[in-house]
Amino acid sequence: MTFETVKQVRVRYVALIGNPNCGKTTLFNALTGLRQKVGNYPGVTVEKKEGRLTLAGNSEATLLDLPGTYSLNATSPDEKIATDILLGRAEHTQRPDVVVCVVDASNIERNLYLVSQILDRQIPVVVALNMIDVAEEAGIEVDVKMLERELGVPVVATIANKGIGINELKESIANAQSRTAQKRPWSMPALVEEECGELVGLLQQYHKLNENSAFDEALTLLTSPEALEEHRDRFAPELLAHVQKDHERLDFMGIDRQSVVVEARYEWIKSVCGKAVTQAQTSALSTSDKLDRVFTHRIWGFVIFVGLMALIFQTIFTWATVPMDLIGEGFDSIGNHIHEVMPAGDLRDLLINGGLAGVAAVVTFLPQILFLFLFLGLLEDTGYMARAAFIMDRLMSKVGLHGKSFIPMLSSFACAIPGIMATRTIESPKDRLVTMLVSPLVSCSARLPVYALLIAAFIPHDHVLGFLSLPALTLLSMYLLGLVMALSMAWLFKKTLLRGAAPLFIMELPPYKLPSLKSVLLQMWERSKLFLKNAGTIILGVSIILWFLATYPRVEGVTPAEQLQHSFVGKAGQLIEPVIKPLGFDWKIGIGIIASLLQREVFVSTMGTIYNIQNSDDESGSLSLQQQMRNDIDPETGLPVWTALTAICVMVYYVLAMQCMSTLAVLKRETNSWKWPLFQLGYMTALAYVVTFVVYRVGLLWGFGV
Amino acid sequence: MHHNSHLSLTDVPMGQRVRIRQLNSQPDFCMRLREMGFCENAVVRCVSKGSGTIICEVCNTRIGLNQLVASSIVVSSFE
Ligand SMILES: Nc1nc2c(ncn2[C@@H]2O[C@H](COP(=O)(O)OP(=O)(O)OP(=O)(O)O)[C@@H](O)[C@H]2O)c(=O)[nH]1
Ligand SMILES: [Mg+2]
């Protein structure tokens, strides 16, 4: 291969591109020192991320991490982000000066397909041959020098997660050279080449295209079945007539126009691999194959999945209690300390009942949330996530979606926002929209404090079904209710608003691997930082505002409980009480629901603040929030405000109601209009109200209301 | 021995290797199949079968498909 002119390029903007799950983000993190999310399933990265890359001689460049893609003909929104940037079609983003093509060495043939498409462009390329450790284990050996010669671009072997080859890669990026007028290495059958050549000539003549884009257009016109109809207005009639004749000739010769280019590329790849790759014949089943026989088994697969979920919820409940109690005690002693050292007055009340009570109520649940993220991280990192999608495909196809829609739902266990983002991997726009609409019904980590508080306070600690306790079972039921409702609504939407064809499901299943403790812990660390920051800002802010509204206007000579009744919050509560009375909620719950429209954890902090104010002068003020809630008596009826049924109704309401402004904002961004977020807010709130009402009435009938 | 019996990927027993002959789906989706390795003439091995789903190995990767996709891939045995 010869270069006509070899020119060093100024490297300022570098993009990482490659197949899904080949290690781009791991490489990005190693190159920039950042901590973007890594996981062992395709479609972890769904938006572009930028970082600073310091090259030799201290020159700085911007490095871009992109979603994975199988080819430059993108079909899903995440792939489109990658290909648009590479082809210079993205708004506000320049074309990269150098492209680092990440290739998974253990799966080199398929990965080289994208490389072959990129090599057709005149853009400086460096190939990072990643995962050579995995390849070696599978008995695949790659001759890097030979591959370099065959591809005509620098190739660097790397093991991204161990930081091997990173410096060499930096060097190659810094020395990247422009590739002008390089001969295309792959070739199609003679007849197709001939006609393609003619078309390129015509396109340059009629439409003044440069050689590169003329070649692209020629290929599309020749191979795409709808090309003629689709591009009728774009091209000169003479040209289209020529294309028509070409089609007839190729069809007559029995050449499959659709597949001819892909096959030609794979032919070339085969010859490259023939020279540069040696693979030991392995007939034995790999470990992943053996595991898949169990984990994706038609019966066992499902049993294992449900068992895993049950185990997760059980451990969240049992293991987390110890650190939770510690945090609770910690906050208590801070409160006591403030109580002792400060003189009585509004400021002390504000600190203890306003700030501390609200924040403490939420922060107590940090351990549970950490456990949830630990398990989600393990699922993602072992490769089980993709299997879960696969197992669920049959169930999902019953509601008209496919297995890929299950990954956003699983991600929504953490938070609906990454869940909605993860829908970018879904090819069909309608299926994607349906998935975005229903994903927030899946219980996110913000609901966990609400469930945990109410379960701990009102669900007896009995054992059922052997190892499963009643609290864990209740928690599991809430999560299942969310999932079942998500699926039912998906079915409804697919039947009515967003009809579509039966879904075609295809998804890569990465090899199983031992989870990297480091990356799981990092995820947990990032999450807890976010959670604490939220507690220190939004929760604190809302708690303080709530304290003012619950303390003023002052009335003299009444008990704190009566004072609360006469405050702004109390008045507002009485105003909304008629609306929520049918659900069995009293006005304090109503205030919690309104305040937590912002985000769901606020319910817990609101309870903390309100109950602390209500009981601020008597002994019960020093009791735990759960105890205070259990002791709360409705002054009018003399009955407890909270029963187990009330607790369940509040939980059901929280499972179903849309109480998260950030989710709505993200949905607005992803769908580009307020129509769908408003629809989501409306349908979820209505659903929550109706279902909670039914649960309450049925519960009363069955005598659970006491 | 050369068989020319054409089957779809759904009919392939577990563990057997076959060669892809033809893709019968919407053009866009066929393109996607090819790009993921299910190209005409590629060799596929059926790794395991679930209920309504299949895992096969192509180009050293495991790929999960549903029945609808698998039935649109025409294969022939080649050994
Ligand atoms: N053994 C080994 N594992 C690696 C290597 N590079 C990455 N991984 C692992 O491969 C998995 C995928 O890595 P990611 O960096 O998330 O892959 P990605 O290309 O960004 O994936 P998407 O964003 O989904 O397209 C993770 O579990 C990594 O820890 C490597 O060189 N060797
Ligand atoms: Mg990534």
PDB file of N, CA, C and O and ligand atoms in Angstrom, chain A residues 24-25 37 44-45 65-66, ligand 2:
ATOM      1  N   LYS A  24     -14.457   0.421  24.279  1.00  0.00           N
ATOM      2  CA  LYS A  24     -14.157   1.821  23.961  1.00  0.00           C
ATOM      3  C   LYS A  24     -14.114   2.683  25.214  1.00  0.00           C
ATOM      4  O   LYS A  24     -13.200   3.479  25.403  1.00  0.00           O
ATOM      5  N   THR A  25     -15.120   2.507  26.063  1.00  0.00           N
ATOM      6  CA  THR A  25     -15.175   3.364  27.245  1.00  0.00           C
ATOM      7  C   THR A  25     -14.050   3.032  28.218  1.00  0.00           C
ATOM      8  O   THR A  25     -13.473   3.924  28.836  1.00  0.00           O
ATOM      9  N   LYS A  37     -19.066   5.298  32.597  1.00  0.00           N
ATOM     10  CA  LYS A  37     -19.620   3.995  32.951  1.00  0.00           C
ATOM     11  C   LYS A  37     -19.222   2.903  31.955  1.00  0.00           C
ATOM     12  O   LYS A  37     -19.342   3.068  30.751  1.00  0.00           O
ATOM     13  N   VAL A  44     -23.888   0.217  26.578  1.00  0.00           N
ATOM     14  CA  VAL A  44     -23.688   0.920  27.844  1.00  0.00           C
ATOM     15  C   VAL A  44     -23.605   2.422  27.576  1.00  0.00           C
ATOM     16  O   VAL A  44     -24.271   3.222  28.218  1.00  0.00           O
ATOM     17  N   THR A  45     -22.773   2.788  26.608  1.00  0.00           N
ATOM     18  CA  THR A  45     -22.630   4.197  26.256  1.00  0.00           C
ATOM     19  C   THR A  45     -23.666   4.540  25.200  1.00  0.00           C
ATOM     20  O   THR A  45     -23.712   3.895  24.158  1.00  0.00           O
ATOM     21  N   ASP A  65     -15.669   9.749  23.399  1.00  0.00           N
ATOM     22  CA  ASP A  65     -16.147   8.368  23.519  1.00  0.00           C
ATOM     23  C   ASP A  65     -17.522   8.319  22.874  1.00  0.00           C
ATOM     24  O   ASP A  65     -18.359   9.178  23.133  1.00  0.00           O
ATOM     25  N   LEU A  66     -17.736   7.325  22.032  1.00  0.00           N
ATOM     26  CA  LEU A  66     -19.002   7.258  21.294  1.00  0.00           C
ATOM     27  C   LEU A  66     -19.720   5.948  21.578  1.00  0.00           C
ATOM     28  O   LEU A  66     -19.103   4.979  22.005  1.00  0.00           O
TER      29      LEU A  66
HETATM   30 MG    MG C   2     -19.005   2.484  26.157  1.00  0.00          MG
END
